[in-house]
Coordinates of C-alpha atoms in Angstrom, one line a residue:
Chain A
M3 CA -110.0 -105.5 -1.4
E4 CA -109.9 -103.5 -4.6
I5 CA -106.9 -101.6 -3.4
I6 CA -104.9 -104.8 -2.6
M7 CA -105.8 -106.3 -6.0
S8 CA -104.9 -103.1 -7.8
I9 CA -101.5 -103.1 -6.1
L10 CA -101.0 -106.8 -7.0
A11 CA -101.9 -106.1 -10.6
G12 CA -99.5 -103.2 -10.5
I13 CA -96.7 -105.5 -9.3
L14 CA -97.5 -107.9 -12.0
F15 CA -97.3 -105.1 -14.6
T16 CA -94.0 -103.9 -13.2
A17 CA -92.5 -107.4 -13.2
G18 CA -93.9 -108.0 -16.7
I19 CA -92.5 -104.8 -18.2
Y20 CA -89.1 -105.5 -16.5
N21 CA -89.0 -108.9 -18.1
L22 CA -90.2 -107.5 -21.5
L23 CA -87.1 -105.2 -21.5
Q24 CA -84.6 -108.1 -21.1
K25 CA -82.5 -109.5 -23.9
Q26 CA -83.2 -113.2 -23.6
L27 CA -86.3 -114.2 -25.7
I28 CA -87.8 -116.6 -23.2
R29 CA -87.7 -113.9 -20.5
I30 CA -89.6 -111.6 -22.8
I31 CA -92.3 -114.2 -23.3
I32 CA -92.5 -114.7 -19.5
G33 CA -92.9 -111.0 -19.3
T34 CA -95.9 -111.1 -21.7
G35 CA -97.4 -113.9 -19.5
L36 CA -97.1 -111.8 -16.4
L37 CA -98.6 -108.8 -18.2
S38 CA -101.6 -110.7 -19.3
H39 CA -102.1 -112.0 -15.8
G40 CA -102.0 -108.4 -14.6
A41 CA -104.5 -107.3 -17.2
H42 CA -107.0 -110.2 -16.4
L43 CA -106.7 -109.5 -12.7
F44 CA -107.4 -105.9 -13.4
I45 CA -110.6 -106.6 -15.4
L46 CA -111.8 -108.7 -12.4
T47 CA -111.0 -105.9 -10.0
M48 CA -112.5 -103.1 -12.1
G49 CA -115.7 -105.1 -12.4
G50 CA -116.1 -104.7 -8.7
L51 CA -115.1 -107.2 -5.9
T52 CA -118.4 -107.1 -4.0
D53 CA -119.5 -110.1 -2.0
G54 CA -122.0 -112.2 -3.8
K55 CA -122.8 -115.6 -5.2
P56 CA -121.2 -117.0 -8.3
P57 CA -123.3 -116.0 -11.3
I58 CA -125.2 -119.3 -11.6
L59 CA -129.0 -119.3 -11.4
T60 CA -129.8 -122.3 -9.1
D61 CA -132.3 -121.2 -6.5
H62 CA -134.2 -118.0 -6.5
D63 CA -133.9 -117.0 -2.9
S64 CA -131.0 -114.6 -3.5
H65 CA -130.5 -111.8 -5.9
N66 CA -127.0 -111.0 -4.8
Y67 CA -124.7 -112.3 -7.6
V68 CA -121.3 -111.0 -8.7
D69 CA -121.1 -109.2 -12.0
P70 CA -120.9 -111.9 -14.8
L71 CA -119.7 -109.6 -17.6
P72 CA -116.1 -109.2 -16.5
Q73 CA -115.8 -112.9 -16.1
A74 CA -116.9 -113.5 -19.6
L75 CA -114.5 -110.8 -20.9
I76 CA -111.6 -112.4 -18.9
L77 CA -112.4 -115.8 -20.3
T78 CA -112.3 -114.5 -23.8
S79 CA -109.1 -112.6 -23.2
I80 CA -107.5 -115.6 -21.5
V81 CA -108.1 -117.8 -24.5
I82 CA -106.8 -115.2 -26.9
S83 CA -103.6 -114.6 -24.9
F84 CA -103.2 -118.4 -24.6
G85 CA -103.3 -118.7 -28.4
V86 CA -100.9 -115.8 -28.9
T87 CA -98.5 -117.1 -26.3
S88 CA -98.4 -120.5 -27.8
L89 CA -97.7 -119.0 -31.2
L90 CA -95.0 -116.8 -29.7
L91 CA -93.3 -119.7 -28.0
V92 CA -93.1 -121.7 -31.2
L93 CA -92.0 -118.6 -33.1
A94 CA -89.3 -118.0 -30.6
Y95 CA -88.1 -121.6 -30.8
R96 CA -87.9 -121.5 -34.6
A97 CA -86.3 -118.0 -34.7
A98 CA -83.7 -119.0 -32.1
K99 CA -82.9 -122.2 -34.0
E100 CA -82.7 -120.5 -37.4
N101 CA -80.8 -117.4 -36.3
E102 CA -78.7 -119.4 -33.8
T103 CA -79.2 -116.9 -31.0
D104 CA -81.9 -115.9 -28.6
N105 CA -80.3 -112.6 -27.7
M106 CA -82.5 -109.7 -29.0
D107 CA -79.4 -107.6 -29.5
Q108 CA -78.1 -110.0 -32.1
L109 CA -81.5 -110.3 -33.9
R110 CA -81.0 -107.1 -35.8
G111 CA -79.8 -107.9 -39.3
N112 CA -78.9 -105.5 -42.1
D113 CA -80.9 -103.4 -44.6
Y114 CA -80.9 -105.6 -47.7
E115 CA -82.3 -109.0 -46.9
Chain B
M16 CA -133.0 -107.8 -43.5
S17 CA -130.7 -106.5 -40.8
N18 CA -128.7 -109.7 -41.3
L19 CA -127.2 -107.9 -44.3
A20 CA -124.8 -106.2 -41.9
I21 CA -123.0 -109.3 -40.7
L22 CA -122.4 -111.0 -44.1
P23 CA -119.2 -109.0 -44.9
I24 CA -117.7 -110.8 -41.8
L25 CA -119.3 -114.1 -42.4
I26 CA -118.5 -114.6 -46.1
P27 CA -114.7 -114.3 -45.7
M28 CA -114.7 -116.3 -42.5
L29 CA -116.6 -119.2 -44.2
S30 CA -114.4 -118.9 -47.3
G31 CA -111.3 -119.2 -45.0
I32 CA -112.7 -122.3 -43.4
L33 CA -113.7 -123.8 -46.8
L34 CA -110.3 -123.2 -48.3
A35 CA -108.5 -124.9 -45.4
F36 CA -109.8 -128.1 -46.8
F37 CA -108.3 -127.7 -50.2
N38 CA -104.9 -126.4 -49.3
K39 CA -103.0 -129.1 -51.3
N40 CA -105.0 -128.5 -54.5
I41 CA -103.5 -125.1 -55.5
N42 CA -105.4 -124.6 -58.7
L43 CA -108.7 -125.2 -57.1
S44 CA -107.9 -123.0 -54.1
R45 CA -106.8 -120.1 -56.4
L46 CA -110.0 -120.4 -58.4
L47 CA -112.2 -120.6 -55.3
A48 CA -110.4 -117.7 -53.6
K49 CA -110.9 -115.5 -56.7
A50 CA -114.5 -116.4 -57.0
L51 CA -115.3 -115.9 -53.3
T52 CA -113.5 -112.5 -53.3
I53 CA -115.4 -111.3 -56.3
G54 CA -118.6 -112.5 -54.8
N55 CA -117.8 -110.8 -51.5
L56 CA -116.9 -107.6 -53.3
L57 CA -120.2 -107.6 -55.3
Y58 CA -122.1 -108.2 -52.1
V59 CA -120.3 -105.4 -50.2
S60 CA -121.0 -103.0 -53.1
Y61 CA -124.7 -103.9 -52.8
L62 CA -124.5 -103.3 -49.0
F63 CA -122.8 -99.9 -49.6
I64 CA -125.6 -98.9 -52.0
R65 CA -128.2 -100.0 -49.5
V66 CA -126.6 -98.2 -46.6
S67 CA -126.2 -94.9 -48.6
Q68 CA -129.9 -95.1 -49.6
D69 CA -131.6 -96.2 -46.5
G70 CA -129.3 -95.1 -43.7
P71 CA -127.3 -97.4 -41.3
I72 CA -128.2 -101.0 -41.0
I73 CA -128.0 -102.3 -37.4
L74 CA -128.0 -105.9 -36.4
E75 CA -128.6 -106.9 -32.8
T76 CA -127.0 -110.3 -32.7
G77 CA -129.2 -113.0 -31.1
D78 CA -132.1 -110.6 -30.9
W79 CA -130.8 -109.1 -27.6
A80 CA -131.7 -105.4 -27.4
A81 CA -128.9 -102.9 -28.0
P82 CA -126.8 -102.3 -24.9
Y83 CA -127.1 -105.9 -23.7
G84 CA -126.1 -107.8 -26.8
I85 CA -123.4 -107.2 -29.4
V86 CA -124.5 -104.9 -32.1
I87 CA -123.1 -104.8 -35.7
V88 CA -123.5 -101.3 -37.1
A89 CA -123.1 -100.9 -40.9
D90 CA -123.2 -97.1 -41.3
L91 CA -121.9 -95.2 -44.3
L92 CA -118.3 -94.9 -43.0
S93 CA -118.0 -98.6 -42.1
A94 CA -119.6 -99.7 -45.4
L95 CA -117.2 -97.5 -47.4
L96 CA -114.2 -98.9 -45.6
V97 CA -115.3 -102.5 -46.0
L98 CA -115.8 -101.8 -49.7
T99 CA -112.3 -100.4 -50.0
T100 CA -110.9 -103.4 -48.0
N101 CA -112.5 -105.8 -50.5
I102 CA -111.2 -103.9 -53.5
I103 CA -107.7 -104.3 -52.1
A104 CA -108.4 -108.0 -51.3
L105 CA -109.4 -108.6 -54.9
A106 CA -106.1 -107.1 -56.2
A107 CA -104.1 -109.1 -53.6
V108 CA -105.8 -112.4 -54.5
W109 CA -104.9 -111.7 -58.2
Y110 CA -101.3 -110.9 -57.3
A111 CA -100.8 -113.7 -54.9
P112 CA -100.2 -116.7 -57.3
Y113 CA -97.4 -114.9 -59.1
S114 CA -95.5 -113.7 -56.0
L115 CA -95.9 -116.6 -53.6
S116 CA -94.1 -119.8 -53.9
K117 CA -96.2 -123.0 -54.3
K118 CA -95.1 -124.1 -50.8
Q119 CA -96.4 -120.8 -49.3
E120 CA -99.7 -121.1 -51.1
S121 CA -100.3 -124.6 -50.1
H122 CA -99.6 -123.8 -46.5
Y123 CA -102.9 -122.1 -45.9
F124 CA -102.1 -118.7 -47.4
Y125 CA -105.7 -118.2 -48.6
T126 CA -107.2 -119.3 -45.3
F127 CA -105.1 -116.7 -43.4
F128 CA -105.8 -114.1 -46.1
F129 CA -109.6 -114.6 -45.7
L130 CA -109.3 -114.5 -41.9
L131 CA -107.4 -111.2 -42.2
I132 CA -110.2 -109.8 -44.2
T133 CA -112.7 -111.1 -41.7
G134 CA -110.9 -109.4 -38.9
V135 CA -110.6 -106.1 -40.7
S136 CA -114.2 -106.1 -41.8
G137 CA -115.3 -107.0 -38.3
A138 CA -113.3 -104.2 -36.8
F139 CA -114.9 -101.8 -39.2
L140 CA -118.4 -103.0 -38.5
T141 CA -118.6 -103.7 -34.8
G142 CA -120.5 -101.5 -32.4
D143 CA -119.0 -102.9 -29.2
L144 CA -115.6 -102.1 -27.7
F145 CA -114.7 -105.5 -26.4
N146 CA -115.9 -107.0 -29.7
L147 CA -113.5 -104.6 -31.4
F148 CA -110.7 -106.0 -29.3
V149 CA -111.7 -109.5 -30.4
F150 CA -111.7 -108.5 -34.1
F151 CA -108.3 -106.8 -33.6
E152 CA -107.0 -110.2 -32.3
V153 CA -108.6 -112.0 -35.3
L154 CA -106.8 -109.8 -37.8
L155 CA -103.6 -109.8 -35.8
M156 CA -103.5 -113.6 -35.4
A157 CA -104.0 -113.9 -39.2
S158 CA -101.3 -111.3 -39.7
Y159 CA -98.9 -113.1 -37.4
A160 CA -99.4 -116.2 -39.6
L161 CA -99.0 -114.3 -42.8
I162 CA -95.8 -112.5 -41.7
V163 CA -93.9 -115.7 -40.9
L164 CA -95.4 -117.7 -43.8
G165 CA -92.3 -119.1 -45.6
G166 CA -90.2 -119.1 -42.5
E167 CA -87.1 -117.3 -43.7
K168 CA -84.5 -115.9 -41.2
V169 CA -85.6 -112.2 -41.7
Q170 CA -89.3 -113.0 -41.4
L171 CA -88.8 -115.0 -38.2
R172 CA -86.7 -112.2 -36.7
E173 CA -89.0 -109.3 -37.6
S174 CA -92.2 -111.2 -36.8
I175 CA -91.0 -111.6 -33.1
K176 CA -90.9 -107.8 -32.8
Y177 CA -94.2 -107.4 -34.6
V178 CA -95.9 -110.0 -32.4
L179 CA -94.5 -108.6 -29.2
I180 CA -95.5 -105.0 -29.8
N181 CA -99.0 -106.0 -30.8
L182 CA -99.4 -108.3 -27.9
F183 CA -98.4 -105.5 -25.6
S184 CA -100.8 -103.1 -27.1
S185 CA -103.6 -105.7 -27.0
I186 CA -103.0 -106.2 -23.3
L187 CA -103.1 -102.5 -22.8
F188 CA -106.4 -102.4 -24.8
V189 CA -108.0 -104.9 -22.5
T190 CA -106.8 -103.0 -19.4
T191 CA -108.3 -99.8 -20.9
V192 CA -111.6 -101.5 -21.5
A193 CA -111.5 -102.6 -17.9
F194 CA -111.0 -98.9 -16.8
L195 CA -113.8 -97.7 -19.0
Y196 CA -116.1 -100.5 -17.8
S197 CA -115.5 -99.5 -14.2
V198 CA -116.4 -95.9 -14.9
V199 CA -119.4 -96.2 -17.3
G200 CA -120.5 -99.8 -16.7
T201 CA -121.0 -100.8 -20.3
V202 CA -118.9 -101.9 -23.4
N203 CA -121.4 -101.0 -26.1
M204 CA -120.0 -98.0 -28.0
A205 CA -123.3 -96.0 -28.3
H206 CA -124.1 -96.7 -24.7
I207 CA -120.6 -95.6 -23.6
A208 CA -121.0 -92.4 -25.6
E209 CA -124.3 -91.7 -23.8
R210 CA -122.9 -92.5 -20.4
V211 CA -119.7 -90.5 -20.9
A212 CA -121.8 -87.5 -21.5
E213 CA -123.7 -88.1 -18.2
V214 CA -121.0 -89.2 -15.9
D215 CA -119.3 -86.2 -14.4
Q216 CA -115.7 -87.5 -14.2
R217 CA -113.8 -85.5 -16.7
G218 CA -110.3 -86.2 -15.4
I219 CA -110.5 -90.0 -15.4
L220 CA -112.3 -90.0 -18.7
T221 CA -109.7 -87.9 -20.4
T222 CA -107.1 -90.3 -19.0
I223 CA -109.0 -93.3 -20.4
S224 CA -109.4 -91.6 -23.8
I225 CA -105.6 -90.9 -24.0
L226 CA -104.9 -94.6 -23.1
L227 CA -107.2 -95.6 -25.9
F228 CA -105.4 -93.2 -28.2
F229 CA -102.1 -94.8 -27.1
V230 CA -103.4 -98.3 -27.9
F231 CA -104.8 -97.4 -31.4
G232 CA -101.8 -95.2 -32.0
T233 CA -99.5 -98.2 -31.6
K234 CA -101.6 -100.1 -34.1
A235 CA -101.7 -97.1 -36.4
A236 CA -98.0 -96.3 -36.0
L237 CA -98.2 -92.7 -34.8
F238 CA -95.1 -90.6 -33.9
P239 CA -93.6 -92.0 -30.7
L240 CA -95.0 -95.5 -31.4
F241 CA -94.0 -96.1 -35.1
Y242 CA -90.6 -97.7 -34.6
W243 CA -91.9 -101.2 -34.9
L244 CA -93.5 -100.7 -38.3
P245 CA -91.0 -100.3 -41.2
R246 CA -89.0 -103.5 -40.9
P247 CA -91.7 -106.1 -40.2
Y248 CA -93.7 -104.5 -43.0
S249 CA -90.9 -104.9 -45.5
A250 CA -89.9 -108.5 -44.4
P251 CA -92.8 -110.7 -45.8
N252 CA -93.9 -111.4 -49.3
P253 CA -95.0 -108.3 -51.3
V254 CA -98.7 -109.3 -51.3
V255 CA -98.7 -109.7 -47.5
S256 CA -96.9 -106.3 -47.2
A257 CA -99.6 -104.8 -49.4
L258 CA -102.4 -106.2 -47.2
F259 CA -100.7 -104.9 -44.1
G260 CA -99.8 -101.5 -45.4
A261 CA -103.2 -101.0 -46.9
L262 CA -105.4 -102.4 -44.1
L263 CA -103.8 -102.8 -40.7
T264 CA -102.7 -99.3 -39.7
K265 CA -106.0 -97.9 -41.2
V266 CA -108.0 -100.0 -38.7
G267 CA -106.1 -98.1 -36.0
I268 CA -107.0 -94.8 -37.6
Y269 CA -110.6 -95.8 -38.0
S270 CA -110.8 -96.7 -34.3
I271 CA -109.3 -93.4 -33.3
L272 CA -111.8 -91.6 -35.6
R273 CA -114.7 -93.6 -34.2
V274 CA -113.7 -93.3 -30.5
F275 CA -113.0 -89.6 -30.6
T276 CA -116.0 -88.5 -32.7
L277 CA -118.5 -90.8 -30.9
M278 CA -117.4 -91.4 -27.3
F279 CA -115.2 -88.4 -26.3
P280 CA -116.3 -85.5 -28.4
Q281 CA -116.8 -83.0 -25.6
Q282 CA -113.3 -83.3 -24.0
S283 CA -111.8 -82.1 -27.2
T284 CA -109.6 -79.3 -25.9
N285 CA -107.0 -81.5 -24.2
T286 CA -106.8 -84.5 -26.4
H287 CA -107.1 -82.7 -29.8
E288 CA -104.2 -80.4 -29.0
L289 CA -102.1 -83.5 -28.4
F290 CA -103.3 -85.0 -31.7
L291 CA -102.0 -82.0 -33.6
W292 CA -98.5 -82.2 -32.1
I293 CA -98.4 -85.9 -32.7
A294 CA -99.6 -85.3 -36.3
G295 CA -96.8 -82.9 -37.0
F296 CA -94.1 -85.2 -35.6
T297 CA -95.5 -88.2 -37.3
L298 CA -95.3 -86.4 -40.7
V299 CA -91.8 -85.2 -40.2
F300 CA -90.3 -88.5 -38.8
G301 CA -92.0 -90.6 -41.4
V302 CA -90.6 -88.6 -44.2
I303 CA -87.1 -88.6 -42.7
G304 CA -87.4 -92.4 -42.6
A305 CA -88.5 -92.6 -46.2
L306 CA -85.6 -90.5 -47.3
S307 CA -83.0 -92.3 -45.2
T308 CA -82.7 -95.6 -46.9
T309 CA -82.1 -97.1 -50.4
N310 CA -84.1 -100.2 -49.7
I311 CA -87.2 -99.7 -51.9
K312 CA -89.4 -101.9 -49.7
L313 CA -88.4 -99.9 -46.6
I314 CA -89.1 -96.6 -48.4
I315 CA -92.7 -97.6 -49.1
A316 CA -93.0 -99.0 -45.5
Y317 CA -91.8 -95.7 -44.1
N318 CA -94.3 -93.9 -46.4
V319 CA -97.2 -95.5 -44.4
I320 CA -96.2 -93.2 -41.4
P321 CA -96.7 -89.7 -42.9
A322 CA -100.0 -90.8 -44.4
V323 CA -101.2 -91.7 -40.9
G324 CA -100.0 -88.3 -39.8
F325 CA -102.2 -86.6 -42.3
M326 CA -105.2 -88.5 -41.1
I327 CA -104.6 -87.8 -37.5
M328 CA -104.2 -84.1 -38.4
G329 CA -107.7 -84.1 -39.7
I330 CA -109.0 -85.8 -36.6
G331 CA -107.2 -83.3 -34.4
I332 CA -108.6 -80.3 -36.1
N333 CA -112.1 -81.8 -35.7
T334 CA -114.1 -79.6 -38.0
E335 CA -116.5 -80.9 -40.7
T336 CA -114.1 -80.1 -43.5
S337 CA -111.0 -81.7 -41.9
V338 CA -112.9 -84.8 -40.9
S339 CA -114.2 -85.2 -44.4
G340 CA -110.6 -84.7 -45.5
T341 CA -109.5 -87.6 -43.2
V342 CA -112.2 -89.9 -44.6
Y343 CA -111.3 -89.1 -48.2
Y344 CA -107.6 -89.5 -47.4
L345 CA -108.2 -92.8 -45.5
V346 CA -109.9 -94.4 -48.6
H347 CA -107.3 -92.9 -51.0
D348 CA -104.4 -94.0 -48.9
M349 CA -105.7 -97.6 -48.4
I350 CA -105.8 -98.0 -52.2
I351 CA -102.6 -96.3 -53.1
K352 CA -100.5 -98.0 -50.3
G353 CA -101.8 -101.3 -51.6
A354 CA -100.8 -100.4 -55.1
L355 CA -97.4 -99.1 -54.1
F356 CA -96.5 -102.2 -52.0
L357 CA -97.6 -104.4 -54.9
L358 CA -95.6 -102.3 -57.4
V359 CA -92.4 -102.3 -55.4
G360 CA -92.9 -106.0 -54.7
A361 CA -93.0 -106.6 -58.4
I362 CA -89.8 -104.6 -59.0
V363 CA -88.0 -106.6 -56.2
L364 CA -89.3 -109.9 -57.7
L365 CA -88.1 -109.0 -61.2
A366 CA -84.8 -107.5 -60.1
G367 CA -84.0 -110.0 -57.4
T368 CA -82.8 -107.3 -55.0
A369 CA -84.4 -104.5 -52.9
N370 CA -81.3 -102.2 -53.1
M371 CA -82.2 -99.5 -55.6
K372 CA -78.5 -98.7 -56.3
K373 CA -78.1 -102.1 -57.9
I374 CA -81.0 -101.7 -60.3
S375 CA -81.0 -99.4 -63.3
G376 CA -82.5 -98.9 -66.8
F377 CA -85.6 -100.9 -66.1
I378 CA -87.7 -98.6 -68.3
H379 CA -86.2 -100.3 -71.3
H380 CA -87.4 -103.7 -70.1
Y381 CA -90.7 -102.8 -68.3
P382 CA -92.1 -99.4 -69.6
L383 CA -95.6 -100.0 -68.2
L384 CA -94.3 -100.8 -64.7
G385 CA -92.2 -97.6 -64.8
W386 CA -95.1 -95.4 -65.8
L387 CA -97.3 -96.9 -63.2
L388 CA -94.8 -96.1 -60.5
F389 CA -94.5 -92.6 -61.8
L390 CA -98.3 -92.2 -61.7
S391 CA -98.6 -93.6 -58.2
A392 CA -95.8 -91.2 -57.0
F393 CA -98.0 -88.3 -58.2
V394 CA -101.2 -89.9 -56.7
L395 CA -99.4 -90.3 -53.4
A396 CA -98.0 -86.7 -53.3
G397 CA -101.3 -85.2 -54.2
V398 CA -100.8 -83.8 -57.7
P399 CA -104.2 -82.3 -58.8
P400 CA -106.1 -84.7 -61.1
F401 CA -105.6 -87.6 -58.7
S402 CA -107.2 -88.7 -55.5
G403 CA -104.4 -87.6 -53.1
F404 CA -105.1 -84.0 -54.0
I405 CA -108.7 -83.8 -52.9
G406 CA -108.0 -85.4 -49.5
K407 CA -105.0 -83.1 -48.8
L408 CA -106.9 -80.1 -50.1
L409 CA -109.7 -80.7 -47.6
L410 CA -107.2 -81.3 -44.8
L411 CA -105.3 -78.1 -45.6
Q412 CA -108.5 -76.1 -45.9
G413 CA -109.5 -77.5 -42.5
S414 CA -106.2 -76.7 -40.9
F415 CA -106.0 -73.1 -42.4
G416 CA -109.6 -72.7 -41.2
A417 CA -108.5 -73.6 -37.6
D418 CA -105.5 -71.3 -37.8
Q419 CA -103.0 -74.1 -37.8
I420 CA -100.6 -72.4 -40.2
A421 CA -97.4 -74.2 -39.0
L422 CA -99.0 -77.6 -39.3
S423 CA -100.3 -76.9 -42.8
I424 CA -96.9 -75.8 -43.9
I425 CA -95.4 -79.0 -42.4
G426 CA -98.0 -81.0 -44.3
L427 CA -97.2 -79.3 -47.6
G428 CA -93.5 -79.7 -47.1
C429 CA -93.9 -83.3 -46.3
S430 CA -96.0 -83.9 -49.4
L431 CA -93.0 -82.6 -51.5
L432 CA -90.6 -84.9 -49.7
I433 CA -93.0 -87.9 -50.1
L434 CA -92.9 -87.1 -53.9
L435 CA -89.1 -87.0 -53.7
S436 CA -88.9 -90.3 -51.9
I437 CA -90.9 -92.1 -54.6
I438 CA -89.4 -90.3 -57.5
R439 CA -86.0 -91.3 -56.2
I440 CA -87.0 -94.9 -56.7
F441 CA -88.2 -94.1 -60.2
I442 CA -85.0 -92.3 -61.1
Q443 CA -82.7 -94.9 -59.7
V444 CA -84.5 -98.0 -60.9
F445 CA -86.0 -96.9 -64.2
W446 CA -83.6 -94.4 -65.7
G447 CA -80.1 -95.1 -66.8
E448 CA -78.3 -97.3 -69.3
K449 CA -79.9 -100.5 -70.5
D450 CA -78.3 -103.4 -68.7
E451 CA -77.8 -105.9 -71.6
S452 CA -76.9 -108.8 -69.3
Y453 CA -80.3 -108.7 -67.5
V454 CA -82.8 -111.1 -68.9
P455 CA -86.3 -109.6 -68.5
N456 CA -89.3 -111.7 -67.5
K457 CA -92.0 -109.8 -69.4
K458 CA -94.7 -112.4 -68.9
L459 CA -94.4 -112.2 -65.1
A460 CA -94.2 -108.4 -65.2
R461 CA -97.4 -108.3 -67.3
Q462 CA -99.2 -110.6 -64.8
L463 CA -98.0 -108.5 -61.8
T464 CA -99.1 -105.2 -63.3
I465 CA -102.7 -106.2 -63.8
P466 CA -103.7 -105.9 -60.1
V467 CA -101.6 -102.8 -59.7
S468 CA -103.4 -101.1 -62.6
F469 CA -106.7 -102.2 -61.2
L470 CA -105.9 -100.4 -57.9
L471 CA -104.5 -97.3 -59.6
F472 CA -107.7 -97.1 -61.7
F473 CA -109.6 -96.5 -58.5
S474 CA -107.1 -93.9 -57.4
V475 CA -107.5 -92.0 -60.6
A476 CA -111.2 -92.4 -60.6
L477 CA -111.4 -91.2 -57.0
G478 CA -109.6 -88.1 -58.0
I479 CA -111.3 -87.3 -61.4
G480 CA -114.7 -88.3 -60.1
A481 CA -114.4 -86.3 -57.0
E482 CA -117.6 -84.5 -57.7
F483 CA -119.3 -87.9 -57.6
F484 CA -117.7 -89.2 -54.5
Y485 CA -117.5 -86.0 -52.4
P486 CA -121.2 -85.9 -51.4
T487 CA -120.8 -89.3 -49.7
V488 CA -117.8 -88.2 -47.9
E489 CA -119.5 -85.0 -46.8
K490 CA -122.5 -87.0 -45.6
I491 CA -120.1 -89.3 -43.5
S492 CA -118.4 -86.3 -41.9
S493 CA -121.6 -84.6 -40.9
Y494 CA -122.8 -87.9 -39.5
L495 CA -119.5 -88.3 -37.6
M496 CA -119.7 -84.8 -36.2
D497 CA -123.2 -85.5 -34.8
P498 CA -122.8 -88.5 -32.5
E499 CA -126.5 -88.3 -31.5
Q500 CA -127.4 -89.9 -34.8
Y501 CA -125.3 -93.0 -34.1
I502 CA -126.5 -93.2 -30.5
N503 CA -130.2 -92.9 -31.6
S504 CA -130.0 -95.4 -34.3
V505 CA -128.3 -98.0 -32.2
L506 CA -130.0 -97.6 -28.8
R507 CA -133.5 -96.4 -29.9
G508 CA -133.7 -98.0 -33.4
N509 CA -134.6 -94.8 -35.3
P510 CA -132.2 -93.9 -38.0

């Protein structure tokens, strides 16, 4: 299971980086979205994908729970990347409007501004 | 008592929240910001004295024992860096009203400023790798807001690049934490350090350590990863540039120092060889950048890079002398970069252009500003009585001691070129004929020089009073070279 998930995370990273290297701003942002999905999936995989109950203490008959720490880390990371992505989207909107282009090649400018 | 350790994070955070309520009342928020920064500085000085007398203060948050909860560790290095951060914050908060427009100030500048200080202090004080990531994000989010504050074309354009590169390196950081968690099964730094020594997986741990180096190297602008730094750093308001140049890259350097002295000290042969190469290239490329342009803001921004190169050189050599050189240089460079960005910002504000070819004869209008720039060029290059000298001397002693002759010569040569790059600004801007048509704004200049002189005072004091400061630095470096002390004080509670 870990191997399949690692390959999937790898595909997400590849697609994310490919999109990150594009010229259109929105595709770059899609790339960052894919990358953070890859990273989150990766944390889950690296925490171990053993069979077990969800980490909620209800009855005490079983001790076989999945690792709760990676889930907490992912949750933190998801919220952070959500915040950054929403900022980036608004920033891209404003920048594209102000500079009248969303092509990264034309967002260079000169030395003395 | 151990709650002392978290207050340098809490005070600026609460100040930021408080000031968000008074954003429209500019006079009140200025006054409050100044008062709170002074209060925080006084408190942090007290913390520093306490730590240097009684040893590290460790706070286990929520009373959870060390590897299970988050620990806040205020050891001498962290306390020293937090103190330096707050000195720079005080200068910045004094400078801000004269360089920012009313609109920028009322759009939550002070809130973001305090959140930036929260993030930086938190990153210096935390003892948990994932918590370090969170504090990185806190300071980065505040810096994203500060860099676009004002919303000019340049700022919008450069901030996209800045946000993207930092987002990418943050994602990589999370991935690396996942790798490390799967190998050692913990995210507490002291516990990781202990497990790394036990787990017999050298190959994968070296890979992880290089990935971590890559992440922090992107934040700190090391050789192949510095391309994002100069333009975004010169785009925003001078006070924001000063905060960035003084604090943000140094958090990256601090993290490298912490990670490679605490967690991965035994695999030093592979990684530290790499550091030395990177240090050499960082020095050379940074200096080339600094000499390549006539935009004075860009010159200072490029000067951040060779300074980082010097520090990574000390970490790479990894002896007690060179690490104390790194620590000394780190503190010196935070202060002088803050001062230089503020100085150059003042010149740009007064002249109305950043092109040094268009400005001349400023010494007739602003003599004090000119002499301060001259002084800071000497401090930066490391001319004897000032603070840059001691740091560089220790670094060079370390590198000669480790037989890194070529690297030492590169370091010396780069110091000369750094001096040249700043003196070029001095010659172009301050020498020459008096421009009669220019109307000087002496009042503004006087206000802007106060925080700069405040910072330069520390630079000079740090150099002249080296006898007084050096024992602390030496204590820090012997503490860093012996990770057992850190591990024992965090995991077993005996300092």
